Short mmCIF file of C-alpha atoms in Angstrom, two decimals:
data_model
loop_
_atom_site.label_atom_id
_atom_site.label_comp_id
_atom_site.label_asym_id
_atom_site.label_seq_id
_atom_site.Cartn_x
_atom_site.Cartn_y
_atom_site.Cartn_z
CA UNK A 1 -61.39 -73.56 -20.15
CA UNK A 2 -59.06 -76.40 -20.61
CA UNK A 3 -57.57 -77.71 -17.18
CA UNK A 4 -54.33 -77.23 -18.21
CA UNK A 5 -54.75 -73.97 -18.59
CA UNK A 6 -55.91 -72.86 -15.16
CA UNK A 7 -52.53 -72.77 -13.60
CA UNK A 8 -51.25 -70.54 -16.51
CA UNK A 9 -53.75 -68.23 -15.32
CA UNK A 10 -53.32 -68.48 -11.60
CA UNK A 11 -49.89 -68.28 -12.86
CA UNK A 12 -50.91 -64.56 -14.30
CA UNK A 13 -52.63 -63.21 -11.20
CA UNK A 14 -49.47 -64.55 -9.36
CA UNK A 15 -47.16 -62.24 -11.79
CA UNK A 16 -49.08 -59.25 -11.74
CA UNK A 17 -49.68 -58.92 -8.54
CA UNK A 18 -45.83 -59.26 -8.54
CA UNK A 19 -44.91 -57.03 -10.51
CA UNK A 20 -47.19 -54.28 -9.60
CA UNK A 21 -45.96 -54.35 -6.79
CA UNK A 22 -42.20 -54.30 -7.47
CA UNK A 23 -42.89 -51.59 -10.03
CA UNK A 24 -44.63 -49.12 -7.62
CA UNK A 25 -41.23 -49.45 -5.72
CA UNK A 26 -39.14 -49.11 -8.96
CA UNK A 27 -41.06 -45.76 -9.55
CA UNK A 28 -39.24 -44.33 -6.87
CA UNK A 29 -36.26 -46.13 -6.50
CA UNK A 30 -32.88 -44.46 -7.14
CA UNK A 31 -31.64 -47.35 -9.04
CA UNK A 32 -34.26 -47.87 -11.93
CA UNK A 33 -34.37 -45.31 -14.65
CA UNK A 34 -36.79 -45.11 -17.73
CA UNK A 35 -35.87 -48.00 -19.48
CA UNK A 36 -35.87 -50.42 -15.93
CA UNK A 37 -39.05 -49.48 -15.28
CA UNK A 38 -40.51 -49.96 -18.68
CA UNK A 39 -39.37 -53.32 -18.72
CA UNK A 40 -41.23 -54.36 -15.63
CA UNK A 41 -44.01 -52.90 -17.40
CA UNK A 42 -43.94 -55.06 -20.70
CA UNK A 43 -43.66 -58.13 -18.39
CA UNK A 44 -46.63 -56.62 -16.05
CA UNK A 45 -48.73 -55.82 -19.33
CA UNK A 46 -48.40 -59.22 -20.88
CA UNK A 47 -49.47 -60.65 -17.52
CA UNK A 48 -52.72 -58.40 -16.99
CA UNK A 49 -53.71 -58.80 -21.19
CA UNK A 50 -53.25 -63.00 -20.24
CA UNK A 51 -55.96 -62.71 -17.56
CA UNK A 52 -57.67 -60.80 -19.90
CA UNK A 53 -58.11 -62.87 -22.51
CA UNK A 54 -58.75 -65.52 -20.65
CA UNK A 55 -62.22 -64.18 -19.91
CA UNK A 56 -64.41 -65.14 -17.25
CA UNK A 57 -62.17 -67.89 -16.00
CA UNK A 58 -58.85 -64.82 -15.85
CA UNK A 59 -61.75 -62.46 -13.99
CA UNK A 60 -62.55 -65.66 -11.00
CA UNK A 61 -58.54 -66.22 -10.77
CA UNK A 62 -58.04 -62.48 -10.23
CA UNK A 63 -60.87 -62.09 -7.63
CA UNK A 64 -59.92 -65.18 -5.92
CA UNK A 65 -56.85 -63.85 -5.10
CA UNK A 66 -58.19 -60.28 -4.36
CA UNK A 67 -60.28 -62.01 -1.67
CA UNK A 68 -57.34 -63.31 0.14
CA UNK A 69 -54.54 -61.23 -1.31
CA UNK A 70 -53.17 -57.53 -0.39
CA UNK A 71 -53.28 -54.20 -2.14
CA UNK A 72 -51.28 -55.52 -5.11
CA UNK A 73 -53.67 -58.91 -5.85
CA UNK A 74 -56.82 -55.73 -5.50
CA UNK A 75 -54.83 -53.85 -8.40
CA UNK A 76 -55.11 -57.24 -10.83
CA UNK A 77 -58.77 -57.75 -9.43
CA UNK A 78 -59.92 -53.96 -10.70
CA UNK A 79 -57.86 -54.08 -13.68
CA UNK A 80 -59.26 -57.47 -14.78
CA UNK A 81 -62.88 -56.79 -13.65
CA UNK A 82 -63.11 -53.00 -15.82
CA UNK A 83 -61.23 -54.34 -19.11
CA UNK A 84 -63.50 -57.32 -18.86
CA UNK A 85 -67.18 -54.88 -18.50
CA UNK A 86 -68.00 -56.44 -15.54
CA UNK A 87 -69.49 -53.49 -13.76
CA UNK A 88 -70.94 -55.49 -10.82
CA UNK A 89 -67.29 -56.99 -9.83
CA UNK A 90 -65.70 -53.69 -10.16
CA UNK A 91 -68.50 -52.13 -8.34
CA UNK A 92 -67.52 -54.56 -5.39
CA UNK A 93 -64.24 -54.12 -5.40
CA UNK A 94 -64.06 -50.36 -4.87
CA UNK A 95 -66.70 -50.57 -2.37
CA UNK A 96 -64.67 -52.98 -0.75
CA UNK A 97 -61.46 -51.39 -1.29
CA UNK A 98 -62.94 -48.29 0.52
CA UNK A 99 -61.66 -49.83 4.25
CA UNK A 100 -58.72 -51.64 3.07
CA UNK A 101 -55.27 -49.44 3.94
CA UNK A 102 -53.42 -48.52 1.19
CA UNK A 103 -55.78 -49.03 -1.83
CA UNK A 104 -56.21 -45.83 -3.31
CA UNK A 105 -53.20 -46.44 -4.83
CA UNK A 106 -53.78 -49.65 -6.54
CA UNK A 107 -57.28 -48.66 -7.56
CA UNK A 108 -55.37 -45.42 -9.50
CA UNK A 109 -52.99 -47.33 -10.85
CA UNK A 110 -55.55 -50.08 -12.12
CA UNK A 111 -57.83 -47.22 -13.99
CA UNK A 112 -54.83 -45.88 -15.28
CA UNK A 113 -53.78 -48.99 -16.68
CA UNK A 114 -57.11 -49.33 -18.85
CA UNK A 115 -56.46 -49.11 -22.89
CA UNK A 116 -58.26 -45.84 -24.05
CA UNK A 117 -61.95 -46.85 -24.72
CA UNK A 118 -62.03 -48.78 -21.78
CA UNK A 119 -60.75 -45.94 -19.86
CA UNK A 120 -62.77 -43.46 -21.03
CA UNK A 121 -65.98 -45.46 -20.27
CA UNK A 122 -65.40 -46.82 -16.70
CA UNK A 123 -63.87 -43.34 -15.28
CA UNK A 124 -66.90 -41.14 -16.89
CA UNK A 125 -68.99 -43.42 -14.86
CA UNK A 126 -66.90 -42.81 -11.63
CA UNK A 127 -67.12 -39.11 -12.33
CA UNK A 128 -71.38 -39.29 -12.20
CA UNK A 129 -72.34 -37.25 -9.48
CA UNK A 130 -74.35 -40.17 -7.87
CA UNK A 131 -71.22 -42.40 -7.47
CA UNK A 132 -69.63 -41.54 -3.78
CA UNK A 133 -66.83 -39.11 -3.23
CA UNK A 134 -63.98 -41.74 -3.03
CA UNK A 135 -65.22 -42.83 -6.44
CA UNK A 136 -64.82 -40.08 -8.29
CA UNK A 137 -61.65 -39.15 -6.38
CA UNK A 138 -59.84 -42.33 -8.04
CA UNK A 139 -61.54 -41.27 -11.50
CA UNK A 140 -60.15 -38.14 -10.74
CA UNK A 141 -56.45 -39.24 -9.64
CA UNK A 142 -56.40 -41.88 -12.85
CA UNK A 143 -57.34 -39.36 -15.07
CA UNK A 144 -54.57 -37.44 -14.02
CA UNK A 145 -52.32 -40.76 -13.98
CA UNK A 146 -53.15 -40.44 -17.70
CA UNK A 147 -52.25 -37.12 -18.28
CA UNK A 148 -56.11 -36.65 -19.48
CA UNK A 149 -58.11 -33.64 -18.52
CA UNK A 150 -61.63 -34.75 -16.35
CA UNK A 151 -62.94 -31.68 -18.08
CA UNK A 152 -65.82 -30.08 -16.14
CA UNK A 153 -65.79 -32.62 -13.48
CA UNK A 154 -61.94 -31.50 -11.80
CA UNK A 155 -63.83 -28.13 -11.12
CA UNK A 156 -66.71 -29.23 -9.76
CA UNK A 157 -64.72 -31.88 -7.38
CA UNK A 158 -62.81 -28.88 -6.55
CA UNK A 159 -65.58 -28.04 -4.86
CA UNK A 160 -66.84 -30.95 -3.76
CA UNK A 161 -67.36 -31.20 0.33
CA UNK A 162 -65.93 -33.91 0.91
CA UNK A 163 -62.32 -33.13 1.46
CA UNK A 164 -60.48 -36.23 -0.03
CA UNK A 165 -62.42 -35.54 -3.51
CA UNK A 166 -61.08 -32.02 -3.16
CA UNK A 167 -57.53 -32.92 -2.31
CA UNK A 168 -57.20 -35.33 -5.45
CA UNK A 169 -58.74 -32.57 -7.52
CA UNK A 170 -56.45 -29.93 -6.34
CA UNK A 171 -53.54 -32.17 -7.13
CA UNK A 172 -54.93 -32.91 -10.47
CA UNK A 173 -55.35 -29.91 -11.45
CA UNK A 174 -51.63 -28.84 -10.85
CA UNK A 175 -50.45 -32.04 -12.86
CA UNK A 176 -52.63 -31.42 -15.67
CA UNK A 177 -51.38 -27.73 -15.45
CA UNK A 178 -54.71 -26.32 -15.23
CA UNK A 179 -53.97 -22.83 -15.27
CA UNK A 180 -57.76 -21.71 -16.04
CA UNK A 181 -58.14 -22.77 -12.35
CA UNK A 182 -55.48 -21.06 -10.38
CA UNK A 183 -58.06 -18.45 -8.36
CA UNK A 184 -59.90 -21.04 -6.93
CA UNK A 185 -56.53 -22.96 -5.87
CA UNK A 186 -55.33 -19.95 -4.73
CA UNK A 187 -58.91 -19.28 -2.62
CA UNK A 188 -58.59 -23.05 -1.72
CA UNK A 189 -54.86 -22.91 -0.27
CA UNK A 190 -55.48 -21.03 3.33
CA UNK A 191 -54.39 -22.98 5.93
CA UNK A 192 -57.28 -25.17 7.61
CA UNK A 193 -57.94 -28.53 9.50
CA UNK A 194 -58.62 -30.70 6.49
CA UNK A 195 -56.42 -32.54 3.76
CA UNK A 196 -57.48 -30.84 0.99
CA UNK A 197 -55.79 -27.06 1.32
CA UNK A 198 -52.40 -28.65 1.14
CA UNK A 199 -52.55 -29.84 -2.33
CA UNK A 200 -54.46 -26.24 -3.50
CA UNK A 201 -50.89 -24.38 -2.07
CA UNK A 202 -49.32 -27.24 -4.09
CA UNK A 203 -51.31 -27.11 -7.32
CA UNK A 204 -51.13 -23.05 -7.13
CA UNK A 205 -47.57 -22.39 -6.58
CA UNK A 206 -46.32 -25.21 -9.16
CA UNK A 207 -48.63 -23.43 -11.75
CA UNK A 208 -46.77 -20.20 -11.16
CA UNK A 209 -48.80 -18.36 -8.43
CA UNK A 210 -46.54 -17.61 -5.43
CA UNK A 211 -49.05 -15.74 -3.98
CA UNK A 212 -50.19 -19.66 -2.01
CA UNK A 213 -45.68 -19.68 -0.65
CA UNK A 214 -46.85 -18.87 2.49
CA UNK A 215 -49.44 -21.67 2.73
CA UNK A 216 -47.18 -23.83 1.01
CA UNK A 217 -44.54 -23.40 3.60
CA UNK A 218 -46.89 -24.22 6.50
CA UNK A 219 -47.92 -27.47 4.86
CA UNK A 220 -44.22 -28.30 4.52
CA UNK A 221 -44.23 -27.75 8.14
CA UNK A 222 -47.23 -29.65 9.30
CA UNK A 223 -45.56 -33.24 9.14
CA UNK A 224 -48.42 -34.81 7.10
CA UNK A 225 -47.02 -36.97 4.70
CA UNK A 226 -47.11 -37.27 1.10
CA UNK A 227 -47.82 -33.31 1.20
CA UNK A 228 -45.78 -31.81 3.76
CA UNK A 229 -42.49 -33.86 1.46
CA UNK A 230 -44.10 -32.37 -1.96
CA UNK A 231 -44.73 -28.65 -0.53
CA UNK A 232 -41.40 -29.25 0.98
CA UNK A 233 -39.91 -29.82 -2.20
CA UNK A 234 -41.50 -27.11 -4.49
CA UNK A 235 -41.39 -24.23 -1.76
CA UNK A 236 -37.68 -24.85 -2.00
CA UNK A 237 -36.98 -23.97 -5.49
CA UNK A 238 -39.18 -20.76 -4.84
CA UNK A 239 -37.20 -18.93 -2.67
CA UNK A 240 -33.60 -17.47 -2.46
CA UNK A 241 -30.32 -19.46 -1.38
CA UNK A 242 -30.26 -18.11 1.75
CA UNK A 243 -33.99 -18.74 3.00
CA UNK A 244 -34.43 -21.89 1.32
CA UNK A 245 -30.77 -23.01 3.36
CA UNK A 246 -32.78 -21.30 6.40
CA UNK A 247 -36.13 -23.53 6.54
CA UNK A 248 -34.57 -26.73 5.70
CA UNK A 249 -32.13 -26.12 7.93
CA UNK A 250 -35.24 -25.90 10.30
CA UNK A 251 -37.15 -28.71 9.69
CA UNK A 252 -33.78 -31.05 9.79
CA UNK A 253 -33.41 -29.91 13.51
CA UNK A 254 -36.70 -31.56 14.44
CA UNK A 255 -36.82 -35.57 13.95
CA UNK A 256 -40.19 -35.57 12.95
CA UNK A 257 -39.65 -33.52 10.27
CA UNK A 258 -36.29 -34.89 9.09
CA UNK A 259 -37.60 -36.64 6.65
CA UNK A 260 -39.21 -34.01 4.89
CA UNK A 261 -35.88 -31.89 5.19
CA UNK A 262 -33.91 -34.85 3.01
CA UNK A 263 -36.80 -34.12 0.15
CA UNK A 264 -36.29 -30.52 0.59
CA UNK A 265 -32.18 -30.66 -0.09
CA UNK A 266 -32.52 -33.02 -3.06
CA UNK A 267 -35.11 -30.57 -4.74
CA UNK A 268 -33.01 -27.71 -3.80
CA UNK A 269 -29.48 -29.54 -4.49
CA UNK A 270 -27.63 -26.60 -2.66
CA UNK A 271 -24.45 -27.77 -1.08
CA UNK A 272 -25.16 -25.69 1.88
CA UNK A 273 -27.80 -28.72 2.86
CA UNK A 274 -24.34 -30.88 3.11
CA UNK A 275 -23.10 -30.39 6.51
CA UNK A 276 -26.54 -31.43 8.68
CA UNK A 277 -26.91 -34.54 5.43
CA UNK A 278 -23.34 -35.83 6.93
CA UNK A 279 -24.67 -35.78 10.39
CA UNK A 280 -27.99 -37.70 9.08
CA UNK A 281 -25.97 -40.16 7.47
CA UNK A 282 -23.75 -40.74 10.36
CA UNK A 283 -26.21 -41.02 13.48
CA UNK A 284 -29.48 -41.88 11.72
CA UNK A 285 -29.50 -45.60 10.48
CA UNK A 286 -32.80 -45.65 9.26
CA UNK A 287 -32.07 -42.76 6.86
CA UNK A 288 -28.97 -42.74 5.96
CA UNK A 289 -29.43 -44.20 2.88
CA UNK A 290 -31.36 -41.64 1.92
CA UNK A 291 -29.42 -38.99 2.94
CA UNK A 292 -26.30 -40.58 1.22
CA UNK A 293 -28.82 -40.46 -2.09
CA UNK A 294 -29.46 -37.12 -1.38
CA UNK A 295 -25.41 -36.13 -0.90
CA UNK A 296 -25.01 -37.61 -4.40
CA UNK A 297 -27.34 -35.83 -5.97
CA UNK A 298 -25.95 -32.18 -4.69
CA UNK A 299 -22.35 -33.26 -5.28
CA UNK A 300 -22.71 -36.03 -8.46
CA UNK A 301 -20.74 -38.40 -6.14
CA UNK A 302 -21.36 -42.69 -7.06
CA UNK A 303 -22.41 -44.41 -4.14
CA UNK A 304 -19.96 -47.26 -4.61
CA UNK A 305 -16.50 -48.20 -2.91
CA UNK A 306 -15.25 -46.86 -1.08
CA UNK A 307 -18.54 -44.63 0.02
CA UNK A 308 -19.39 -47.78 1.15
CA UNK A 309 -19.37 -50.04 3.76
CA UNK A 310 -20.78 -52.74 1.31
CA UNK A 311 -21.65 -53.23 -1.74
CA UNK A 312 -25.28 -53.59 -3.31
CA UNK A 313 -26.80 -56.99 -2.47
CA UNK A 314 -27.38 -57.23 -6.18
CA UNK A 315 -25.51 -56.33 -9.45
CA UNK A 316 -27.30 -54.33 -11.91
CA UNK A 317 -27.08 -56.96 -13.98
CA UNK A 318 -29.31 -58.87 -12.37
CA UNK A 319 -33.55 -59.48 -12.95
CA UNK A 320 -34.29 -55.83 -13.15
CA UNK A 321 -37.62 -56.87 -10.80
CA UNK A 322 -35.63 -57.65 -7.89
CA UNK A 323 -33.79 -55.03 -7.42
CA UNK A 324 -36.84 -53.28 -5.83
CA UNK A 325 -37.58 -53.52 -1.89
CA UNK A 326 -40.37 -52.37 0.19
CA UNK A 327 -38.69 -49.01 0.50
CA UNK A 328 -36.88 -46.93 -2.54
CA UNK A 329 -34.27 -46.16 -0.21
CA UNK A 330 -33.43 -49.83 1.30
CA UNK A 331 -32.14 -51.07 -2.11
CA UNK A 332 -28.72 -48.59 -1.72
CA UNK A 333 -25.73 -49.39 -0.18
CA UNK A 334 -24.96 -48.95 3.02
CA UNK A 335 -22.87 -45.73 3.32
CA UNK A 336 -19.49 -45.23 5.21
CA UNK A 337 -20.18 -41.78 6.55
CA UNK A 338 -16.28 -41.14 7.14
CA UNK A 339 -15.28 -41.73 3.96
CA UNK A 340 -18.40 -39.26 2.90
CA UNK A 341 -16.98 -36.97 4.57
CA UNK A 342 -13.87 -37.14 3.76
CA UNK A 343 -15.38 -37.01 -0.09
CA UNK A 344 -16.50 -33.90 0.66
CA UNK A 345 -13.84 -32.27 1.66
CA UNK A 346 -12.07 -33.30 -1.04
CA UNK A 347 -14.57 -32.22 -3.08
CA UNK A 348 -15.98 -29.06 -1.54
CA UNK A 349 -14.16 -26.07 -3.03
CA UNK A 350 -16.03 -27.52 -6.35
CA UNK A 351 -19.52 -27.10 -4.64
CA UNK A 352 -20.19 -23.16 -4.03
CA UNK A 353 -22.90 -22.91 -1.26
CA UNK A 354 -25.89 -21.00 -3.04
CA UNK A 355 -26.01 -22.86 -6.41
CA UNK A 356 -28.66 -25.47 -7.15
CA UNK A 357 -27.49 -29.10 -8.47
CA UNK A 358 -29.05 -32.02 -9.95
CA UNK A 359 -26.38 -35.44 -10.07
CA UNK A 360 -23.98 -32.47 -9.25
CA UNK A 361 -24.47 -30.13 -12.24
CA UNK A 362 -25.70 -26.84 -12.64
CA UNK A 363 -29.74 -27.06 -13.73
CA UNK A 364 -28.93 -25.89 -17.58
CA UNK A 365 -31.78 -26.89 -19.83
CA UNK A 366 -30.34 -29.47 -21.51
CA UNK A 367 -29.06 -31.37 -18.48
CA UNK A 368 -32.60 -31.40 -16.92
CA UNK A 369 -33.80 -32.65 -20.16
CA UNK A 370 -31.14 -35.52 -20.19
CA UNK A 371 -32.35 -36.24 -16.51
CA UNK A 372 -36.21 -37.04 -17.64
CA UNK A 373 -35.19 -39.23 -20.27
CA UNK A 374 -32.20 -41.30 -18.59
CA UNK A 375 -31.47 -40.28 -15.32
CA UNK A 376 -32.95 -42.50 -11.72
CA UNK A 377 -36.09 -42.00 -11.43
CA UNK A 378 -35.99 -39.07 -8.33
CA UNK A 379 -33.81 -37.28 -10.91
CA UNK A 380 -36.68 -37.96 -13.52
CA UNK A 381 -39.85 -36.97 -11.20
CA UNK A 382 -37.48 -33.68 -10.00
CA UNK A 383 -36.60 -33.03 -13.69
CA UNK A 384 -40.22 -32.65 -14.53
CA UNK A 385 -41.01 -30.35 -11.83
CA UNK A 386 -38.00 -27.87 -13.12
CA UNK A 387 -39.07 -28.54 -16.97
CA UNK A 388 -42.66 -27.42 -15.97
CA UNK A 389 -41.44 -24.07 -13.94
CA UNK A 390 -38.94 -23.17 -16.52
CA UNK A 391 -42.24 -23.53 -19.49
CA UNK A 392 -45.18 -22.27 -17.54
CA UNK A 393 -46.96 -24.16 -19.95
CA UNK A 394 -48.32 -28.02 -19.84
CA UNK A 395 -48.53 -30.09 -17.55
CA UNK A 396 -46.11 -32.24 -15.45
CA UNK A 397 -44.32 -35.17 -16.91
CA UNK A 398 -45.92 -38.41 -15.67
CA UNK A 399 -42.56 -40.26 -14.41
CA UNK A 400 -44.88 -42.86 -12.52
CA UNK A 401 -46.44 -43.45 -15.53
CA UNK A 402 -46.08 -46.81 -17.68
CA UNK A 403 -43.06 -46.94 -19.80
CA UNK A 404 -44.58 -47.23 -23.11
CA UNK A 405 -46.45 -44.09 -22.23
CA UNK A 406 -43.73 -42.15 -21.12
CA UNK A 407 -41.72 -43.24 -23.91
CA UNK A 408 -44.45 -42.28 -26.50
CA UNK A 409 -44.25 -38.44 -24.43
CA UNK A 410 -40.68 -38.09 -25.18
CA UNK A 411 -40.85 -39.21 -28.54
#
């Protein structure tokens, strides 16, 4: 390749890596929405289809940096390496990736990111039973990322005896609203020592069982995070006012739990949460931007002046790519938890204690569907949850998923 060319493509791997990055933090940041996200994803897809066509020189650039890089540079690397063919460098990487913290992610989110015959060839070959556990556990998760059904291979992972394979095939299966499967989630959801049971209660109860509540309540409770949040936040729209008010109530009284209790109230979005979220947001600084997210969404309040004590570090007008920080939550504004309060008892007599909100309306249909196509993205991923109960049928809306796709669902 010309010279002149090689920092263009350094230039790519530079971007992508970027981007990724900021868009994995944009998925679940209260300030992007559909159309945010999806344009970090043009400029992220233009960068990975440049190191693409550069060939072999756009493959070196993007394992170069891999080699010294993080988990985002390892997302370009695998991306690169399967649209490329080149079997041998993707076999490295995700036997590499194996002992790096915080890959699994990236090597999802790079199989999900393959165009369709790509895809379909690289993750059948993950899925062979001779490829190891954590291989066919990302084939698994990115087939899911996809909204794409693994077929016969999610029910034989379910089970698999490795635990980690199970886990990601338990939580596929619920995503992909594998019905067919709910006895053996429902045999797989009794409380145990591993990481897989969990995500069976999970799977089970979102796909209309109830029978796995109980099991999904004591994962809520076991403080192992991402489940304990996600049974946390589906348990909660299972139950009654009053026990739902009961458990989170609960789990806010013990800090190690707290956070858990925040992801409980914003599923639930009962303004009988509010009292304990004002004490969060007044004598816990490192959530109380959370909690002030999760006020907003019970009551519909705007987390601007004078809620307050400053304003955003950057206008929505800005680059839509740098609004994102390392956590969803750190990109709010710091909130004035007197003048919260005194919001909400302005405010209160509007807010019965028993009735669930979302952005401070009732859950009709047609305001949950407004929510998954232009609300913040926790709106969006709790919209899709709601959408999927109220059906029974389908799967669950992929609000993590790239824009175009999601935008193609809607249509």
């Amino acid at each position: 390749m010309n010279r002149v060319l090689v920092p263009i493509v350094e230039r790519h791997a530079d971007e992508a890596s970027f981007l990724w990055e900021r868009r994995e933090q944009a998925c679940r940041s209260p300030l992007f929405d559909l159309d945010a996200l999806a344009e970090i994803d043009r400029r992220l897809q233009a960068n990975l289809e440049g190191l693409v066509i550069a060939g072999d020189v756009g493959l070196e650039k993007s394992l170069d940096a891999a080699s010294r890089g993080g988990v985002p540079e390892l997302f370009v690397a695998v991306h690169v390496a399967a649209e490329r063919g080149n079997a041998m460098a993707l076999a490295r990487l995700l036997v590499g990736a194996e002992r790096r913290s915080g890959a699994e992610r990236a090597l999802v989110s790079a199989l999900a990111w393959l165009s369709d015959l790509r895809a379909s060839n690289v993750l059948d070959e993950l899925l062979a039973n001779e490829c190891p556990p954590a291989f066919q556990g990302f084939a698994i998760a990115a087939h899911a990322a996809r909204r794409q059904d693994p077929g016969a291979a999610l029910r034989r992972s379910m089970g698999a005896p490795d635990a980690g394979l199970r886990a990601r095939a338990f939580r596929a299966a619920g995503r992909l609203g594998r019905r067919d499967l709910l006895a053996e989630l429902c045999a797989a959801a009794q409380p145990g020592e591993d990481e897989a049971w969990p995500w069976a209660a999970w799977a089970a109860v979102l796909l209309g069982d109830t029978g796995a509540l109980p099991s999904l309540w004591e994962a809520a409770a076991a403080r192992r995070e991402p489940a304990a949040s996600a049974a946390c936040e589906l348990a909660v729209r299972c139950v009654g006012a009053a026990e739902a008010a009961a458990r989170l109530a609960e789990l806010a009284a013990a800090p190690e739990s707290l956070s858990t209790a925040l992801a409980g109230a914003a599923a639930r979005g009962d303004a009988a949460c509010v009292p304990w979220i004002l004490e969060v947001i007044e004598r816990e600084p490192a959530l109380s931007r959370r909690a002030s997210w999760v006020y907003a969404t019970i009551t519909g309040a705007r987390l601007e002046p004078p809620l307050v004590v400053r304003a955003p570090d950057i206008e929505p007008a800005d680059d839509v790519v740098a609004r994102a920080v390392a956590s969803p939550w750190e990109d709010l504004p710091e909130p004035d938890g007197a003048a919260i309060r005194a919001h909400w008892e302005q405010t209160r007599p509007g807010h019965a204690p028993g009735e669930r909100r979302l952005g401070g309306r009732a859950l009709t249909a047609a305001w949950v569907e407004a929510c998954l196509r232009t609300g913040a993205q926790p709106w969006r991923a709790s919209a899709a949850v709601e959408l999927l109960r109220a059906s029974r049928t389908g799967g669950l809306f992929p609000v993590h998923a790239p824009g175009y796709a999601q935008a193609a669902l809607l249509k």
